[in-house]
Short mmCIF file of C-alpha atoms and ligand atoms in Angstrom, two decimals:
data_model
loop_
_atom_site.label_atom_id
_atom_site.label_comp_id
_atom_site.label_asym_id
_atom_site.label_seq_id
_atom_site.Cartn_x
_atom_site.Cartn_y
_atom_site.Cartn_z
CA UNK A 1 -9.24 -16.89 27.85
CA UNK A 2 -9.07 -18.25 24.03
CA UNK A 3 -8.61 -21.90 23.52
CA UNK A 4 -7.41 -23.57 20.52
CA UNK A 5 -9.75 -22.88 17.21
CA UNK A 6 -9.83 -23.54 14.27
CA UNK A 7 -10.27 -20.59 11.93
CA UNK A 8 -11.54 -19.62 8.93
CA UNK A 9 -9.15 -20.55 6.46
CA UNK A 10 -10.61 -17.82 3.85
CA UNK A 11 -9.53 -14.87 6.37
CA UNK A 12 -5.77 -16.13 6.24
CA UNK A 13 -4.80 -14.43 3.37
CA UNK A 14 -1.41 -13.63 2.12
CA UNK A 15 -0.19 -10.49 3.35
CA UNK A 16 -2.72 -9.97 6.31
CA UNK A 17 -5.95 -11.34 8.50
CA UNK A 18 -9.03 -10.23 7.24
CA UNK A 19 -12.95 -10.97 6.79
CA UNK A 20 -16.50 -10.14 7.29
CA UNK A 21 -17.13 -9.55 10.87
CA UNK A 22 -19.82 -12.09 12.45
CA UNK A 23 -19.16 -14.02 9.56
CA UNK A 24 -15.91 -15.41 8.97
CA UNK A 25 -14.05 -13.05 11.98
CA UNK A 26 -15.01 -12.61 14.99
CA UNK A 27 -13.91 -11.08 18.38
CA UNK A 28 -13.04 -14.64 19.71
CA UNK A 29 -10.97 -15.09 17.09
CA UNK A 30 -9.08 -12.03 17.12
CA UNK A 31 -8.09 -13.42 20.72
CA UNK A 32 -7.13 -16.52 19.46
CA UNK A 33 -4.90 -14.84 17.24
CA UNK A 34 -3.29 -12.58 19.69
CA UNK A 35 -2.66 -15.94 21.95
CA UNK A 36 -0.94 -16.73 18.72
CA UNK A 37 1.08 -14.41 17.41
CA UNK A 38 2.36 -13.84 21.37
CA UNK A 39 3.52 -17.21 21.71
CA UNK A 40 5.40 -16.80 18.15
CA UNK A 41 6.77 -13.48 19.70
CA UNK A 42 7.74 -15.20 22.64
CA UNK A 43 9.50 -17.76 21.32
CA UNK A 44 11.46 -15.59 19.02
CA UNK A 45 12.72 -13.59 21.95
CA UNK A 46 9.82 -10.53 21.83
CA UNK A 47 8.59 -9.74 25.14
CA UNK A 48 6.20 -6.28 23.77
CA UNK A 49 3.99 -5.52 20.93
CA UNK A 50 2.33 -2.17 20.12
CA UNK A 51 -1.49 -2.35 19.36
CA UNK A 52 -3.28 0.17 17.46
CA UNK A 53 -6.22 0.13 15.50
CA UNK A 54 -8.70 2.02 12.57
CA UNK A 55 -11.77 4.15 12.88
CA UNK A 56 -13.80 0.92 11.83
CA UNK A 57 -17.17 0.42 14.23
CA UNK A 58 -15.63 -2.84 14.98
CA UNK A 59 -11.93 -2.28 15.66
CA UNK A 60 -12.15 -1.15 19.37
CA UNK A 61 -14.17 -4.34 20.25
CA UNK A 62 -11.40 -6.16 18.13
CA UNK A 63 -8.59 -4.64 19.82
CA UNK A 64 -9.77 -5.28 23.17
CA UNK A 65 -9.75 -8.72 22.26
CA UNK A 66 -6.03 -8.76 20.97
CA UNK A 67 -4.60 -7.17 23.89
CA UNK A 68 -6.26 -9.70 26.00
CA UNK A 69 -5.13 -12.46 23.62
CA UNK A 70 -1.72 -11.27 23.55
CA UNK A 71 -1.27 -10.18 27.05
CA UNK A 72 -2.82 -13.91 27.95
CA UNK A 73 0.16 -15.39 26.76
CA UNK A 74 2.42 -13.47 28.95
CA UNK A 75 3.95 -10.39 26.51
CA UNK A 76 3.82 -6.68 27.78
CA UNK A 77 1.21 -4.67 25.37
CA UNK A 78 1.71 -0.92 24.31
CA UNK A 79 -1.82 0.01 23.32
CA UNK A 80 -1.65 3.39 21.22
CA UNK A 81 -5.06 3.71 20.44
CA UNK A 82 -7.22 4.74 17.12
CA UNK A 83 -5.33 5.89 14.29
CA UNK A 84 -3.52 5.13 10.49
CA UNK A 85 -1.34 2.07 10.11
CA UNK A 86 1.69 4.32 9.52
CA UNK A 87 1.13 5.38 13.04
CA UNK A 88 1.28 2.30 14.81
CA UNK A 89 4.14 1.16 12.33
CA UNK A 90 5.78 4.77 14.13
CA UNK A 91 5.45 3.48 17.46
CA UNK A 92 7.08 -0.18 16.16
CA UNK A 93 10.24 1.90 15.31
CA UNK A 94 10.43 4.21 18.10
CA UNK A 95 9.16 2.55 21.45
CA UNK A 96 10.82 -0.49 22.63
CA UNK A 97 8.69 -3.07 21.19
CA UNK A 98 9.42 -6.82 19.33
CA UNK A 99 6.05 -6.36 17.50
CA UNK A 100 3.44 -4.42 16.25
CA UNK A 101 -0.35 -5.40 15.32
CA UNK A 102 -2.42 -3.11 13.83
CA UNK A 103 -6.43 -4.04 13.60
CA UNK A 104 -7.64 -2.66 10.25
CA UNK A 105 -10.01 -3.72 7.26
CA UNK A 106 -7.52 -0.74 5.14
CA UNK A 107 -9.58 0.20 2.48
CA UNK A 108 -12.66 -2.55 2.65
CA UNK A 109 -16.10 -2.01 2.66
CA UNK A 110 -17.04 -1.15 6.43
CA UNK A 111 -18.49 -4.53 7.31
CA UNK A 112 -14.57 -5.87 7.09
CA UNK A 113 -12.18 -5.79 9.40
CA UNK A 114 -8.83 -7.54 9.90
CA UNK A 115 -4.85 -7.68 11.25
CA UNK A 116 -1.86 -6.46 9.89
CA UNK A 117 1.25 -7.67 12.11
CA UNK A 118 5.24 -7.57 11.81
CA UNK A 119 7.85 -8.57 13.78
CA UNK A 120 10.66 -5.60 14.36
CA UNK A 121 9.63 -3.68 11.13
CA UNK A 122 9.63 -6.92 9.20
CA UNK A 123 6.42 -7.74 7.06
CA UNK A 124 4.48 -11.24 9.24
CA UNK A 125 2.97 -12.73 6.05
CA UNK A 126 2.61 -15.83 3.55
CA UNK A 127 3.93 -18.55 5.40
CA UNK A 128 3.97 -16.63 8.65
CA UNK A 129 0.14 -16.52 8.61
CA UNK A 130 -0.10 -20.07 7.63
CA UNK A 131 1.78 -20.83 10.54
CA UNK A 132 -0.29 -18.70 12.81
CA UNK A 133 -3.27 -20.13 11.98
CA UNK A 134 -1.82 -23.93 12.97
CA UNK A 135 -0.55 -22.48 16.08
CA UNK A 136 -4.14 -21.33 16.73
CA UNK A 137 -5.37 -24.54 16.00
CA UNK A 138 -3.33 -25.99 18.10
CA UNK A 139 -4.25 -24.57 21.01
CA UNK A 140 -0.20 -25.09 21.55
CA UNK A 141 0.06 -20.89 23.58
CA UNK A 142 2.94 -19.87 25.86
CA UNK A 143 1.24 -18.95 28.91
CA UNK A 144 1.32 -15.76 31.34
CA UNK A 145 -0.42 -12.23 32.05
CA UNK A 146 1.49 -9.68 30.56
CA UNK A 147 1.90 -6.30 31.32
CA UNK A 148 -0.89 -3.42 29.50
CA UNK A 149 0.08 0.39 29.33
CA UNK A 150 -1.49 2.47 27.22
CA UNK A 151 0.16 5.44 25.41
CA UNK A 152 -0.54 8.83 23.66
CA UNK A 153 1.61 8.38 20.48
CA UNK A 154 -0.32 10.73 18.25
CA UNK A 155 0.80 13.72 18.67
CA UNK A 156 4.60 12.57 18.29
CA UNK A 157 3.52 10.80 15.47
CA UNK A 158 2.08 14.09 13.48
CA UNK A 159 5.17 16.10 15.26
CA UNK A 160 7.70 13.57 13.37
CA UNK A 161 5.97 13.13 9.94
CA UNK A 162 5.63 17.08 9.48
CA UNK A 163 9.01 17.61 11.00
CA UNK A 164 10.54 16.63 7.31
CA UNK A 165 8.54 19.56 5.81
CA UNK A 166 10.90 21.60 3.84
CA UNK A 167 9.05 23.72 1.32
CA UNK A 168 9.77 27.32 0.51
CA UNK A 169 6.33 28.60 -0.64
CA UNK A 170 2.90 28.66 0.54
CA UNK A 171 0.22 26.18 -1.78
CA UNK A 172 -2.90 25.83 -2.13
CA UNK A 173 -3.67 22.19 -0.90
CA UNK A 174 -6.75 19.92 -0.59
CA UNK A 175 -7.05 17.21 1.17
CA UNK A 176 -9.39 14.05 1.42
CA UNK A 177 -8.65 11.39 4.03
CA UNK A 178 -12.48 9.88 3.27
CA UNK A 179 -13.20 9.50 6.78
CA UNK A 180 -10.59 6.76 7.29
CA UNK A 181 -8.43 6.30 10.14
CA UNK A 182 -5.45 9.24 8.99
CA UNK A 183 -8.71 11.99 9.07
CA UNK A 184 -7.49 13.58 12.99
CA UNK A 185 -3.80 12.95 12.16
CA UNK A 186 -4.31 14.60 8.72
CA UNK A 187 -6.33 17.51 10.20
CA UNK A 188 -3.85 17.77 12.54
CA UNK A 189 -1.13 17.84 10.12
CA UNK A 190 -2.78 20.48 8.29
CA UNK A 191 -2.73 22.67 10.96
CA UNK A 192 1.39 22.77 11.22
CA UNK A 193 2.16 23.40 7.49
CA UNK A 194 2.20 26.63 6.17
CA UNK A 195 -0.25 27.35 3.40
CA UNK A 196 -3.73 27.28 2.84
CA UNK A 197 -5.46 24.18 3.35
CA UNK A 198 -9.21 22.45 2.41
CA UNK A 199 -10.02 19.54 4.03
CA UNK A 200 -12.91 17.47 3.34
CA UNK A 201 -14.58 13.74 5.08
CA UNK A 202 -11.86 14.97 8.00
CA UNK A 203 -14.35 12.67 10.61
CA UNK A 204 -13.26 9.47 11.68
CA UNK A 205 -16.04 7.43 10.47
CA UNK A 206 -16.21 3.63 10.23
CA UNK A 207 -19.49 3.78 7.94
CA UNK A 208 -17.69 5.66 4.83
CA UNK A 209 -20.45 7.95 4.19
CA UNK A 210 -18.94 10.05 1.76
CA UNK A 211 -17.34 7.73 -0.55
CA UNK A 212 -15.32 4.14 -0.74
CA UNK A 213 -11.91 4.57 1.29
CA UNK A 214 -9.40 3.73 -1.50
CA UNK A 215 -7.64 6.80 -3.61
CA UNK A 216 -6.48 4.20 -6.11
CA UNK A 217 -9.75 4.07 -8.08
CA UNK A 218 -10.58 7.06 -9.89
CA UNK A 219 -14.09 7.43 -8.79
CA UNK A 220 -13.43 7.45 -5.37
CA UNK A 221 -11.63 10.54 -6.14
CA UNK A 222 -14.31 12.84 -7.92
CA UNK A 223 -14.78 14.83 -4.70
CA UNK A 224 -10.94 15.95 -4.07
CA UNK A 225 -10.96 16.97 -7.59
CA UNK A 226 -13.98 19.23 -7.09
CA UNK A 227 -12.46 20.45 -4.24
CA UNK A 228 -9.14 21.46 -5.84
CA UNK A 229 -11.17 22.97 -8.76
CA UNK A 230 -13.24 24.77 -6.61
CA UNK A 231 -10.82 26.50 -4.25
CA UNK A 232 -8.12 26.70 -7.31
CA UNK A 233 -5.66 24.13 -5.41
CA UNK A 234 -2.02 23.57 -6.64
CA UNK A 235 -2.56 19.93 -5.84
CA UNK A 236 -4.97 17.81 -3.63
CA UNK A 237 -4.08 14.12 -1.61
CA UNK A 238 -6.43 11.26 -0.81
CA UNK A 239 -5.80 8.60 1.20
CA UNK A 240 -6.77 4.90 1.95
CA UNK A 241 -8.94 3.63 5.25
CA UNK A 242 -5.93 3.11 6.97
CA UNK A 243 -3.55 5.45 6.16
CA UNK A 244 -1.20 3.43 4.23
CA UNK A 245 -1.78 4.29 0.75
CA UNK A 246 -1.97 7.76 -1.05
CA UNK A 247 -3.75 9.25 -4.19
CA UNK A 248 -2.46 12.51 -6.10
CA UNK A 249 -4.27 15.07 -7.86
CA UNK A 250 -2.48 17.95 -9.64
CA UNK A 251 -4.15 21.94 -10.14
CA UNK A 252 -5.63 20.51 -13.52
CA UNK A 253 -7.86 17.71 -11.67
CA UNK A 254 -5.57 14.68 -13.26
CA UNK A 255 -4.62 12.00 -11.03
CA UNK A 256 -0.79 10.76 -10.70
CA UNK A 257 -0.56 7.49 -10.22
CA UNK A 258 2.06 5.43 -8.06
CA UNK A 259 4.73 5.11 -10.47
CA UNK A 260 4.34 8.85 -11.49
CA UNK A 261 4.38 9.98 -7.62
CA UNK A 262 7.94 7.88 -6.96
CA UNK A 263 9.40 9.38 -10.33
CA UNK A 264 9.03 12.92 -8.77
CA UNK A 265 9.99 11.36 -5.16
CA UNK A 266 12.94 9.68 -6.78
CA UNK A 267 14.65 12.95 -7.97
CA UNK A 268 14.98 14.45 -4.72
CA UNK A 269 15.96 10.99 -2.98
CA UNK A 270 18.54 10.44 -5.51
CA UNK A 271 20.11 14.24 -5.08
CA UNK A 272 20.82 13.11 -1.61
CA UNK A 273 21.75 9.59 -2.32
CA UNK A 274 23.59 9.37 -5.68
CA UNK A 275 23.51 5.66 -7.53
CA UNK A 276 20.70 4.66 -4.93
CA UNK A 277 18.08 1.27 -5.77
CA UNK A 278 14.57 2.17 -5.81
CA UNK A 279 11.94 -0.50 -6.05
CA UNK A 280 8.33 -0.51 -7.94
CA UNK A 281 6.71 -3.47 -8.74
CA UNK A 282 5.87 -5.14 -12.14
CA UNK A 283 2.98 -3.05 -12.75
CA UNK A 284 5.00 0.23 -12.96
CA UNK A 285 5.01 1.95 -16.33
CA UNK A 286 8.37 1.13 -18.49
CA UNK A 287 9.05 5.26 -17.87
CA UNK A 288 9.48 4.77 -14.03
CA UNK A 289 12.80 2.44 -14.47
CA UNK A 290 13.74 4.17 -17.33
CA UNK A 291 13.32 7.87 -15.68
CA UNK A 292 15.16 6.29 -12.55
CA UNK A 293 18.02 4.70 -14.82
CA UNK A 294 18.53 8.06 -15.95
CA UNK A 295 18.77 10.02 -13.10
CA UNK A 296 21.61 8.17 -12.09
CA UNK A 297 19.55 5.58 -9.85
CA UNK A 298 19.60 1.76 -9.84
CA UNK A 299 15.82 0.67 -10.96
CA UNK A 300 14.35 -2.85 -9.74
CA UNK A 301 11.55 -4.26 -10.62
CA UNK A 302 9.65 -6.36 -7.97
CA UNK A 303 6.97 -8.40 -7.08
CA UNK A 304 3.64 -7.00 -6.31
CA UNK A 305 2.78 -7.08 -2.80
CA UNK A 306 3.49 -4.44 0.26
CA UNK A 307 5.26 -7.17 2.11
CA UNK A 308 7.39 -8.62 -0.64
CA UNK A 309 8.25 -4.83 -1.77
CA UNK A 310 9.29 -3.93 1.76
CA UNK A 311 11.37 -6.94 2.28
CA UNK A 312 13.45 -6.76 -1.09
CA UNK A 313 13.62 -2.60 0.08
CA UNK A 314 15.34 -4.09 3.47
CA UNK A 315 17.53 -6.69 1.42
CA UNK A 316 18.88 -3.85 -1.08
CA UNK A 317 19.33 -1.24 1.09
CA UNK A 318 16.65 1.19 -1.20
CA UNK A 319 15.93 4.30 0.02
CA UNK A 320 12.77 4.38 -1.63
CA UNK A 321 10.06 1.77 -3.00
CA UNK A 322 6.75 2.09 -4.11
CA UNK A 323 3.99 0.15 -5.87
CA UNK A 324 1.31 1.50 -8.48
CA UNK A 325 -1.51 0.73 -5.72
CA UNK A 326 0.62 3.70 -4.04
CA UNK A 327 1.81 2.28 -0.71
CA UNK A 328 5.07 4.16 -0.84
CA UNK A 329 8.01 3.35 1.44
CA UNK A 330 10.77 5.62 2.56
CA UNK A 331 13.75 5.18 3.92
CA UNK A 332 15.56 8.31 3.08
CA UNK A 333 15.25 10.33 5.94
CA UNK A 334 12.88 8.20 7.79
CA UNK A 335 12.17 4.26 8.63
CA UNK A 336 11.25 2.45 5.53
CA UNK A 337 7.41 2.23 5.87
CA UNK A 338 4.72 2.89 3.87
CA UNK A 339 3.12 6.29 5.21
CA UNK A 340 0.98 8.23 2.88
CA UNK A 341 0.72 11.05 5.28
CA UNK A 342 4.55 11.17 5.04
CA UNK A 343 4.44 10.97 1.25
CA UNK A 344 2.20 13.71 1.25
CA UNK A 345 4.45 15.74 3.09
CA UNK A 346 7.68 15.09 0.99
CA UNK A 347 5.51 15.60 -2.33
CA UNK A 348 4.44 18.52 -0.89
CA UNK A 349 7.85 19.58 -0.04
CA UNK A 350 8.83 19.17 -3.37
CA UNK A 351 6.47 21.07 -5.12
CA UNK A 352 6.37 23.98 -2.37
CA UNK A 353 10.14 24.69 -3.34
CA UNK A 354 10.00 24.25 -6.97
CA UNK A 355 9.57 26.87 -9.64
CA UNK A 356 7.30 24.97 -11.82
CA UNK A 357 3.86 23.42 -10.85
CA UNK A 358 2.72 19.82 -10.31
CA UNK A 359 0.76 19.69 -12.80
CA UNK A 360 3.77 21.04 -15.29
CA UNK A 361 6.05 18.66 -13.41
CA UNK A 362 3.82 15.75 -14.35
CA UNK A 363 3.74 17.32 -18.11
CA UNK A 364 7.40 16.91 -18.28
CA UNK A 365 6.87 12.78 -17.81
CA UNK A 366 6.44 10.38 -20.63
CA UNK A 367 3.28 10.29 -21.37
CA UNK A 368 2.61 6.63 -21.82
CA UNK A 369 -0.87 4.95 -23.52
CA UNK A 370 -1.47 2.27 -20.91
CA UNK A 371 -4.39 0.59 -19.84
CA UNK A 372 -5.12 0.58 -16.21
CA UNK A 373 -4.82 -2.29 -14.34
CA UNK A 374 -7.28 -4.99 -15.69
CA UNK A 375 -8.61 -7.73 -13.40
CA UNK A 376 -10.55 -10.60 -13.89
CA UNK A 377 -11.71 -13.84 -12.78
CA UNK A 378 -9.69 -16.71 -13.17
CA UNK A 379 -10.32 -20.45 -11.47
CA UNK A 380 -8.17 -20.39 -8.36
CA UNK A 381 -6.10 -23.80 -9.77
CA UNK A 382 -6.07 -22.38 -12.87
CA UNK A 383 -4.48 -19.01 -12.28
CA UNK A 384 -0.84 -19.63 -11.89
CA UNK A 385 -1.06 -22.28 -15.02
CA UNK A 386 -2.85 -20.03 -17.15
CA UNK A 387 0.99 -17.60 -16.53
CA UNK A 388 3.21 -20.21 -17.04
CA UNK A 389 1.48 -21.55 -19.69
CA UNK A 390 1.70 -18.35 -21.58
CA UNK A 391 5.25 -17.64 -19.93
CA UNK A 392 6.67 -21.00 -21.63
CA UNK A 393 4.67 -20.29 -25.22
CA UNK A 394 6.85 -16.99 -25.58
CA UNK A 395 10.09 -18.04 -24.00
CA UNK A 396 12.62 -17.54 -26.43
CA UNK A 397 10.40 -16.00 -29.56
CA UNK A 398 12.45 -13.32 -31.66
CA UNK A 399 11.62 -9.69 -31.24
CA UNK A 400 10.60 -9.95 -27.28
CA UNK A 401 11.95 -10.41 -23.63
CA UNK A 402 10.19 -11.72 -20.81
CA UNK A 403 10.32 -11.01 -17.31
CA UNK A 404 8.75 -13.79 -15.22
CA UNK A 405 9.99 -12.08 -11.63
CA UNK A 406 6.01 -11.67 -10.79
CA UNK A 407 3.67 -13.45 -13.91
CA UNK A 408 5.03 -12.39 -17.12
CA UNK A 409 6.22 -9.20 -17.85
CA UNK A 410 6.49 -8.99 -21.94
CA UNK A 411 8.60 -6.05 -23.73
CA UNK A 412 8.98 -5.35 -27.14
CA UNK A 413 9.74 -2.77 -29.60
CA UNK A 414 5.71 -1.83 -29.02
CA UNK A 415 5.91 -1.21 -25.13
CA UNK A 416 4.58 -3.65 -22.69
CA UNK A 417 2.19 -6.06 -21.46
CA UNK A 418 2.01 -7.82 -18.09
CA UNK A 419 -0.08 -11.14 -17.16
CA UNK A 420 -0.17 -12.38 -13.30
CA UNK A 421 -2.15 -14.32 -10.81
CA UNK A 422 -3.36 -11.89 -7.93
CA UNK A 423 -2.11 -13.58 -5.05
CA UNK A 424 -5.42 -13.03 -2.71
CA UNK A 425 -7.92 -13.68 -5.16
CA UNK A 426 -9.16 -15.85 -8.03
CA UNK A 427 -7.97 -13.11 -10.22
CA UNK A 428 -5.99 -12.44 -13.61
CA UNK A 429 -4.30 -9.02 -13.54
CA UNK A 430 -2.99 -7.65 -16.98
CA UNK A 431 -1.64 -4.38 -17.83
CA UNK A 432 -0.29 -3.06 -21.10
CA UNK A 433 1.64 0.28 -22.13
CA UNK A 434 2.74 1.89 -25.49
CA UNK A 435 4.02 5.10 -26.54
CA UNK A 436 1.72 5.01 -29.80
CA UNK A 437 -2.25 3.95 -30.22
CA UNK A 438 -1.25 1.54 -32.46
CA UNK A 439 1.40 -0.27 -30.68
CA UNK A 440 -0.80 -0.76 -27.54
CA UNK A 441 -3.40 -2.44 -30.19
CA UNK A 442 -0.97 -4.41 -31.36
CA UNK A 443 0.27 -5.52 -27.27
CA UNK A 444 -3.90 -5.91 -26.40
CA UNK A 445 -4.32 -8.24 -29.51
CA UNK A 446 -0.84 -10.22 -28.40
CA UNK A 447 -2.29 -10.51 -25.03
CA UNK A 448 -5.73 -11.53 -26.20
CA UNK A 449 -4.31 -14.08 -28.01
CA UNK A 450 -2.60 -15.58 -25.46
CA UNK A 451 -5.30 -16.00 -23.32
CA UNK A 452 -7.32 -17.31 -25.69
CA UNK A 453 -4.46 -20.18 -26.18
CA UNK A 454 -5.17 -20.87 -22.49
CA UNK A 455 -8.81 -21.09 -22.81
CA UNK A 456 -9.33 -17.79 -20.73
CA UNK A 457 -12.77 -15.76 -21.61
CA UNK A 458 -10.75 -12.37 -23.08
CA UNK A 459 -12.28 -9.34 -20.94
CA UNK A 460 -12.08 -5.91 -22.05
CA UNK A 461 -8.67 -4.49 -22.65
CA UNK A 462 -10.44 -1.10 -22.66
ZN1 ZN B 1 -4.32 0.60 3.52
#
């Protein structure tokens, strides 16, 4: 059994556990961290905690090693097998569990792997982690052998997320789960909704051998587009390693990104749900709070960050919340996780009773000039300076209002540009958005100014 040790401090990382395997993670410390996170568990009352993990070549060895870490110090584990995130996050809300842990490098290269834990639907992160890693180091464990049952939770799981299916019409669909951990549960989805259906990369495969796991970079979605352009698709869905995060593409091959996906998810939520909050985070265009202001809904703009997103979702009540890297959380009609399979299905839903097209329906949105998210490198002591610097140089200047909720969020009468330190790497993020050519010049030479002030290198604003 694990003993205190001291680990990496690199793999404790804001919202999760992750690193190279046989580098800075190993099996022994996955145990350690199961010894852990039981004892915290424990000692909040928790007795159980569901254990699932992704189709990563390394993530069975790693699980065995948290259920025997976990189980070590005397809670009851639910082991539900290989699968996406949202699935294990399905058998935290439905089986009688304090916990769930979920062993998953999400959309990493393959030689990554990690954790991603909460405690009764509530995000374990930032200080949590911090915490974890003392305990490890400690040594300090409650002690015990806990109970281990293993359960099929899959096919509920599938049963549940296309139970919410409510289309009218049979589509044309395509779908690319790129060999991550939601490829069976997708295929298997895809057998239960009416329509016609192309799947592609629908192996479980921990190598990624057709492309990178992560529908949020264009590139990585070159094949779905094919594949809706080849079989004439209404619309086509990628998804991330682990399940969690979905990419859009409509009939005409163009991607929607997260902030257009909640604007059409938004409509149908707020139907049901009059006056409701929905969440993005500062990255969203300007159009997403506007479209939701208009509808009726009450827009907020949040910090970046699944965990901080799904906490001020539990805080407010939202139905809905969703970030531009397009983990999307419902509430409305389900339990307030981010699912991408389940996003699928209510996009889907959406567009299968609806008159016009998605690609007409994303015609109808603003079309904004933006930039896509920009990131570059940025000291790690310097990162959080280099924002408040440039936060307190335009405090109070005529003609512009700032938002400092997450960096510095800067609107004027030209659109908007966002600056903010990436809170898991030594990384600048900037953004900027325009409805003209000319104003986003305008925001791109503001912003390249103010770095400049801060003695930042100015990278390419595209
Ligand atoms: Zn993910």
């Amino acid at each position: 059994m694990s003993d205190a040790r001291v680990l990496d401090p690199t793999i404790l990382r804001e919202y999760d556990i992750r690193g190279v395997v046989g580098e800075t993670f190993s099996a022994i410390d996955v145990g350690t961290i199961g010894r852990a996170f039981a004892t915290i568990v424990k000692n909040a009352g928790g007795s159980r905690i569901a254990v699932g993990y992704d189709g990563r070549l390394s993530s069975p060895e790693l699980e065995e090693a948290m259920v025997l870490g976990l189980s070590g110090s005397g809670v009851d584990v639910l082991r539900v097998g290989m699968g996406p995130s949202p699935m294990l996050y399905f058998a935290g809300a439905t089986e009688n569990v304090d916990a769930a842990v979920m062993i998953t490098g999400s959309h990493n290269p393959p030689e990554y792997n990690g954790i991603k834990m909460n405690i009764n639907g509530k995000s374990f992160y930032g200080d949590d982690i911090q915490r974890l890693g003392k305990i490890a180091a400690s040594g300090d464990f409650t002690q015990g052998s806990g109970k281990v049952e293993t359960k099929e939770i899959f096919s509920s799981y599938v049963e549940r997320v296309f139970a919410d299916y409510r289309g009218t019409k049979n589509l044309k669909v395509a779908w690319d789960p790129a060999n991550g951990a939601a490829a069976e549960a997708v295929s298997e989805l895809v057998k239960k909704l009416p329509g016609q259906h192309f799947l592609i990369n629908e192996k479980i495969d921990g190598t990624f051998p057709a492309h990178h796991p992560d529908p949020t970079v264009e590139k990585n979605l070159e094949q779905l587009k094919a594949l809706v352009a080849d079989n004439d698709c209404d619309l086509g869905f990628g998804f991330d390693g682990d399940g969690d995060r979905i990419g859009v593409i409509d009939g005409k091959g163009r991607v929607l990104w997260g902030d257009q996906i909640m604007v059409l998810l938004a409509r149908e939520v707020l139907a049901d749900e009059p006056g409701a909050t929905i969440i993005a985070d500062v990255k969203a265009s300007q159009a997403f709070f506007d479209a939701i202001a208009e509808m009726g809904g009450k827009p907020i703009m949040w910090k970046t960050g699944h965990s901080l997103i799904k906490s001020k979702m539990v805080e407010t009540g939202a139905p809905l919340a969703g970030e531009m890297s397009a983990h999307i959380f419902f509430k409305h009609r389900y339990y307030g996780f981010d699912d991408a399979l389940y996003a699928a299905v209510r996009l889907l839903s959406i567009v299968a009773s609806s008159d016009k097209s998605l690609a007409d329906m994303r015609d109808e949105l603003p079309q904004m000039i933006n930039t896509p998210e920009i990131r570059f490198d940025c000291p790690e002591e310097r990162k959080f300076a280099v924002v408040d610097e440039v936060k307190s140089r335009l405090q109070g200047r005529d003609g512009i209002s700032v938002n400092d909720i997450d960096g510095v969020r800067v609107l004027s009468d030209d659109g908007w540009w966002l600056l903010r330190a990436s809170n898991t790497q030594a990384v600048l993020v900037a953004r900027c958005e325009s409805n003209s050519e000319e104003g986003l010049a305008r925001l791109k030479s503001t912003l390249s100014q103010e770095l400049e002030k801060s003695g930042v290198s100015v990278p390419d604003l595209g």
